Amino acid sequence: MTPKAIIQNHLIRQVYLSNAEIAEIFSPRFDYEEACMSAEGREFHVDLDEAIGNYFWWEAISIEVLLKPDVKAADLNNESDPVFLTARQAWFDCAQTNNINPNPIEVLEVWLVSDWLYNKLDCQDESVVIWKGLPLWGRTSTGLPVDREDVIEAIARL
């Protein structure tokens, strides 16, 4: 299915709500990648261990040595070091371990979607909620056509 077909068949209409209503309906979400990239002169990263298909996080000793192999990295052979199933879990653990307050992701538009698209968006870790029996998607970007959203293109490739 193409992104345009997804939009034509599963995006029902935009729902216009106030910022207060949006904040009440959608639970806060956070951008852990932004939160963990840099904090007080420290650099954090999440990488995929392709051998086992899991993510782990690591901290560079300093920004100056970021390009050198001299990093404090999670030892993937040591079971005491965290290895996570998703990048989001790795970022979340990094933020918690290092007492970093993540940056909130702001919902900019709200769309009524089909149950099918709701489930696909939920699997992609998008802001979705059932509100008064209606499946809603909280879009975190605006300006571009919806069929050009990265998440819609990713769903089309599945």
PDB file of C-alpha atoms in Angstrom:
ATOM      1  CA  MET A   1       0.000   0.000   0.000  1.00  0.00           C
ATOM      2  CA  THR A   2       1.299   3.461  -0.841  1.00  0.00           C
ATOM      3  CA  PRO A   3       1.383   6.365   1.629  1.00  0.00           C
ATOM      4  CA  LYS A   4      -1.349   8.123  -0.418  1.00  0.00           C
ATOM      5  CA  ALA A   5      -3.550   5.012  -0.264  1.00  0.00           C
ATOM      6  CA  ILE A   6      -3.069   4.822   3.512  1.00  0.00           C
ATOM      7  CA  ILE A   7      -4.160   8.459   3.849  1.00  0.00           C
ATOM      8  CA  GLN A   8      -7.132   8.042   1.503  1.00  0.00           C
ATOM      9  CA  ASN A   9      -8.393   4.881   3.209  1.00  0.00           C
ATOM     10  CA  HIS A  10      -7.434   5.320   6.866  1.00  0.00           C
ATOM     11  CA  LEU A  11      -7.029   9.018   7.733  1.00  0.00           C
ATOM     12  CA  ILE A  12     -10.573  10.202   8.391  1.00  0.00           C
ATOM     13  CA  ARG A  13     -10.284  13.898   9.276  1.00  0.00           C
ATOM     14  CA  GLN A  14      -8.410  16.421  11.360  1.00  0.00           C
ATOM     15  CA  VAL A  15      -9.861  17.141  14.799  1.00  0.00           C
ATOM     16  CA  TYR A  16      -9.465  20.688  16.061  1.00  0.00           C
ATOM     17  CA  LEU A  17      -8.806  20.876  19.796  1.00  0.00           C
ATOM     18  CA  SER A  18      -7.348  23.520  22.077  1.00  0.00           C
ATOM     19  CA  ASN A  19      -3.851  23.048  23.509  1.00  0.00           C
ATOM     20  CA  ALA A  20      -5.426  22.409  26.917  1.00  0.00           C
ATOM     21  CA  GLU A  21      -7.639  19.660  25.471  1.00  0.00           C
ATOM     22  CA  ILE A  22      -4.686  18.088  23.678  1.00  0.00           C
ATOM     23  CA  ALA A  23      -2.638  18.109  26.902  1.00  0.00           C
ATOM     24  CA  GLU A  24      -5.543  16.487  28.739  1.00  0.00           C
ATOM     25  CA  ILE A  25      -6.118  13.767  26.134  1.00  0.00           C
ATOM     26  CA  PHE A  26      -2.559  12.786  25.221  1.00  0.00           C
ATOM     27  CA  SER A  27      -0.148  11.476  27.849  1.00  0.00           C
ATOM     28  CA  PRO A  28       3.211  13.247  27.913  1.00  0.00           C
ATOM     29  CA  ARG A  29       5.806  11.686  25.621  1.00  0.00           C
ATOM     30  CA  PHE A  30       9.471  12.478  25.599  1.00  0.00           C
ATOM     31  CA  ASP A  31      12.272  12.686  23.080  1.00  0.00           C
ATOM     32  CA  TYR A  32      14.854  10.511  24.781  1.00  0.00           C
ATOM     33  CA  GLU A  33      17.255  10.789  21.857  1.00  0.00           C
ATOM     34  CA  GLU A  34      17.515  14.548  22.262  1.00  0.00           C
ATOM     35  CA  ALA A  35      17.706  14.210  26.044  1.00  0.00           C
ATOM     36  CA  CYS A  36      20.567  11.745  25.976  1.00  0.00           C
ATOM     37  CA  MET A  37      22.660  13.226  23.213  1.00  0.00           C
ATOM     38  CA  SER A  38      24.244  15.842  25.413  1.00  0.00           C
ATOM     39  CA  ALA A  39      24.011  16.769  29.072  1.00  0.00           C
ATOM     40  CA  GLU A  40      26.447  18.941  30.986  1.00  0.00           C
ATOM     41  CA  GLY A  41      29.329  18.278  28.601  1.00  0.00           C
ATOM     42  CA  ARG A  42      28.654  14.533  28.456  1.00  0.00           C
ATOM     43  CA  GLU A  43      27.710  12.670  25.270  1.00  0.00           C
ATOM     44  CA  PHE A  44      25.361   9.699  25.231  1.00  0.00           C
ATOM     45  CA  HIS A  45      24.529   7.355  22.377  1.00  0.00           C
ATOM     46  CA  VAL A  46      22.332   4.393  21.627  1.00  0.00           C
ATOM     47  CA  ASP A  47      23.558   1.741  19.211  1.00  0.00           C
ATOM     48  CA  LEU A  48      22.148  -1.447  17.787  1.00  0.00           C
ATOM     49  CA  ASP A  49      24.018  -4.664  18.475  1.00  0.00           C
ATOM     50  CA  GLU A  50      23.360  -6.308  15.121  1.00  0.00           C
ATOM     51  CA  ALA A  51      24.575  -9.704  16.339  1.00  0.00           C
ATOM     52  CA  ILE A  52      21.668 -10.033  18.760  1.00  0.00           C
ATOM     53  CA  GLY A  53      19.349  -7.340  17.382  1.00  0.00           C
ATOM     54  CA  ASN A  54      19.154  -5.404  20.654  1.00  0.00           C
ATOM     55  CA  TYR A  55      20.050  -1.837  21.585  1.00  0.00           C
ATOM     56  CA  PHE A  56      22.426  -0.597  24.258  1.00  0.00           C
ATOM     57  CA  TRP A  57      23.489   2.850  25.422  1.00  0.00           C
ATOM     58  CA  TRP A  58      26.935   4.172  26.083  1.00  0.00           C
ATOM     59  CA  GLU A  59      28.595   7.384  27.214  1.00  0.00           C
ATOM     60  CA  ALA A  60      31.608   9.031  25.635  1.00  0.00           C
ATOM     61  CA  ILE A  61      34.203  10.023  28.206  1.00  0.00           C
ATOM     62  CA  SER A  62      34.145  13.537  26.773  1.00  0.00           C
ATOM     63  CA  ILE A  63      33.044  15.246  23.611  1.00  0.00           C
ATOM     64  CA  GLU A  64      36.695  15.759  22.644  1.00  0.00           C
ATOM     65  CA  VAL A  65      37.340  12.016  22.488  1.00  0.00           C
ATOM     66  CA  LEU A  66      34.033  11.170  20.861  1.00  0.00           C
ATOM     67  CA  LEU A  67      35.698  10.222  17.589  1.00  0.00           C
ATOM     68  CA  LYS A  68      38.289   8.037  19.309  1.00  0.00           C
ATOM     69  CA  PRO A  69      37.669   4.483  20.475  1.00  0.00           C
ATOM     70  CA  ASP A  70      38.256   5.652  24.054  1.00  0.00           C
ATOM     71  CA  VAL A  71      34.654   5.455  25.244  1.00  0.00           C
ATOM     72  CA  LYS A  72      32.949   4.053  28.272  1.00  0.00           C
ATOM     73  CA  ALA A  73      30.689   1.595  26.487  1.00  0.00           C
ATOM     74  CA  ALA A  74      28.311  -1.042  27.674  1.00  0.00           C
ATOM     75  CA  ASP A  75      30.043  -4.421  27.599  1.00  0.00           C
ATOM     76  CA  LEU A  76      27.633  -6.520  25.590  1.00  0.00           C
ATOM     77  CA  ASN A  77      29.251  -9.721  26.860  1.00  0.00           C
ATOM     78  CA  ASN A  78      28.620  -8.767  30.481  1.00  0.00           C
ATOM     79  CA  GLU A  79      25.071  -9.621  31.504  1.00  0.00           C
ATOM     80  CA  SER A  80      25.063  -6.920  34.164  1.00  0.00           C
ATOM     81  CA  ASP A  81      25.175  -4.213  31.499  1.00  0.00           C
ATOM     82  CA  PRO A  82      21.786  -3.212  30.101  1.00  0.00           C
ATOM     83  CA  VAL A  83      20.764  -4.432  26.661  1.00  0.00           C
ATOM     84  CA  PHE A  84      17.304  -3.401  25.462  1.00  0.00           C
ATOM     85  CA  LEU A  85      14.815  -4.588  22.890  1.00  0.00           C
ATOM     86  CA  THR A  86      14.091  -1.090  21.573  1.00  0.00           C
ATOM     87  CA  ALA A  87      16.043   2.128  21.148  1.00  0.00           C
ATOM     88  CA  ARG A  88      13.331   3.922  23.140  1.00  0.00           C
ATOM     89  CA  GLN A  89      13.972   1.646  26.145  1.00  0.00           C
ATOM     90  CA  ALA A  90      17.702   2.279  25.877  1.00  0.00           C
ATOM     91  CA  TRP A  91      17.189   6.064  25.734  1.00  0.00           C
ATOM     92  CA  PHE A  92      14.766   5.894  28.668  1.00  0.00           C
ATOM     93  CA  ASP A  93      17.269   3.946  30.778  1.00  0.00           C
ATOM     94  CA  CYS A  94      20.029   6.381  29.829  1.00  0.00           C
ATOM     95  CA  ALA A  95      17.901   9.359  30.887  1.00  0.00           C
ATOM     96  CA  GLN A  96      16.919   7.727  34.186  1.00  0.00           C
ATOM     97  CA  THR A  97      20.422   6.522  35.023  1.00  0.00           C
ATOM     98  CA  ASN A  98      21.922   9.949  34.393  1.00  0.00           C
ATOM     99  CA  ASN A  99      19.077  12.009  35.926  1.00  0.00           C
ATOM    100  CA  ILE A 100      18.316  13.719  32.640  1.00  0.00           C
ATOM    101  CA  ASN A 101      14.900  15.312  32.216  1.00  0.00           C
ATOM    102  CA  PRO A 102      13.730  14.418  28.729  1.00  0.00           C
ATOM    103  CA  ASN A 103      12.315  17.016  26.382  1.00  0.00           C
ATOM    104  CA  PRO A 104       8.554  16.710  25.893  1.00  0.00           C
ATOM    105  CA  ILE A 105       7.265  15.951  22.397  1.00  0.00           C
ATOM    106  CA  GLU A 106       4.474  18.370  21.539  1.00  0.00           C
ATOM    107  CA  VAL A 107       1.367  17.183  19.717  1.00  0.00           C
ATOM    108  CA  LEU A 108       0.671  19.789  17.020  1.00  0.00           C
ATOM    109  CA  GLU A 109      -2.257  18.220  15.165  1.00  0.00           C
ATOM    110  CA  VAL A 110      -4.895  15.642  16.058  1.00  0.00           C
ATOM    111  CA  TRP A 111      -6.341  13.281  13.466  1.00  0.00           C
ATOM    112  CA  LEU A 112      -9.228  10.819  13.611  1.00  0.00           C
ATOM    113  CA  VAL A 113      -7.920   7.586  12.074  1.00  0.00           C
ATOM    114  CA  SER A 114      -9.211   4.112  11.290  1.00  0.00           C
ATOM    115  CA  ASP A 115      -8.693   1.305  13.790  1.00  0.00           C
ATOM    116  CA  TRP A 116      -6.198  -0.243  11.349  1.00  0.00           C
ATOM    117  CA  LEU A 117      -4.068   2.903  11.150  1.00  0.00           C
ATOM    118  CA  TYR A 118      -4.370   3.425  14.915  1.00  0.00           C
ATOM    119  CA  ASN A 119      -2.835  -0.022  15.492  1.00  0.00           C
ATOM    120  CA  LYS A 120      -0.065   0.576  12.949  1.00  0.00           C
ATOM    121  CA  LEU A 121       0.787   3.969  14.494  1.00  0.00           C
ATOM    122  CA  ASP A 122       0.773   2.444  17.969  1.00  0.00           C
ATOM    123  CA  CYS A 123       3.285  -0.199  16.813  1.00  0.00           C
ATOM    124  CA  GLN A 124       5.498   2.663  15.548  1.00  0.00           C
ATOM    125  CA  ASP A 125       5.407   4.270  19.035  1.00  0.00           C
ATOM    126  CA  GLU A 126       3.388   7.267  17.857  1.00  0.00           C
ATOM    127  CA  SER A 127       1.099   9.330  20.112  1.00  0.00           C
ATOM    128  CA  VAL A 128      -2.237   7.566  19.794  1.00  0.00           C
ATOM    129  CA  VAL A 129      -5.197   7.389  22.143  1.00  0.00           C
ATOM    130  CA  ILE A 130      -8.778   6.169  22.210  1.00  0.00           C
ATOM    131  CA  TRP A 131     -10.823   9.190  23.295  1.00  0.00           C
ATOM    132  CA  LYS A 132     -14.596   8.891  23.735  1.00  0.00           C
ATOM    133  CA  GLY A 133     -14.400   5.698  21.659  1.00  0.00           C
ATOM    134  CA  LEU A 134     -12.552   7.430  18.807  1.00  0.00           C
ATOM    135  CA  PRO A 135      -9.051   6.419  17.673  1.00  0.00           C
ATOM    136  CA  LEU A 136      -6.928   9.582  17.560  1.00  0.00           C
ATOM    137  CA  TRP A 137      -3.381  10.183  16.343  1.00  0.00           C
ATOM    138  CA  GLY A 138      -1.430  13.084  17.830  1.00  0.00           C
ATOM    139  CA  ARG A 139       0.786  14.272  14.985  1.00  0.00           C
ATOM    140  CA  THR A 140       3.995  15.875  16.239  1.00  0.00           C
ATOM    141  CA  SER A 141       4.806  17.732  13.039  1.00  0.00           C
ATOM    142  CA  THR A 142       2.922  20.079  10.785  1.00  0.00           C
ATOM    143  CA  GLY A 143       3.304  21.758   7.420  1.00  0.00           C
ATOM    144  CA  LEU A 144       4.134  18.738   5.267  1.00  0.00           C
ATOM    145  CA  PRO A 145       1.401  16.617   3.698  1.00  0.00           C
ATOM    146  CA  VAL A 146       0.531  13.715   5.985  1.00  0.00           C
ATOM    147  CA  ASP A 147       1.441  11.156   3.310  1.00  0.00           C
ATOM    148  CA  ARG A 148       5.048  12.443   3.472  1.00  0.00           C
ATOM    149  CA  GLU A 149       5.376  11.758   7.211  1.00  0.00           C
ATOM    150  CA  ASP A 150       8.216   9.337   7.974  1.00  0.00           C
ATOM    151  CA  VAL A 151       5.886   7.139  10.022  1.00  0.00           C
ATOM    152  CA  ILE A 152       3.311   6.890   7.211  1.00  0.00           C
ATOM    153  CA  GLU A 153       6.050   6.004   4.722  1.00  0.00           C
ATOM    154  CA  ALA A 154       7.379   3.365   7.170  1.00  0.00           C
ATOM    155  CA  ILE A 155       3.904   1.841   7.549  1.00  0.00           C
ATOM    156  CA  ALA A 156       3.538   1.777   3.753  1.00  0.00           C
ATOM    157  CA  ARG A 157       6.772  -0.239   3.481  1.00  0.00           C
ATOM    158  CA  LEU A 158       5.542  -2.908   5.925  1.00  0.00           C
TER     159      LEU A 158
END
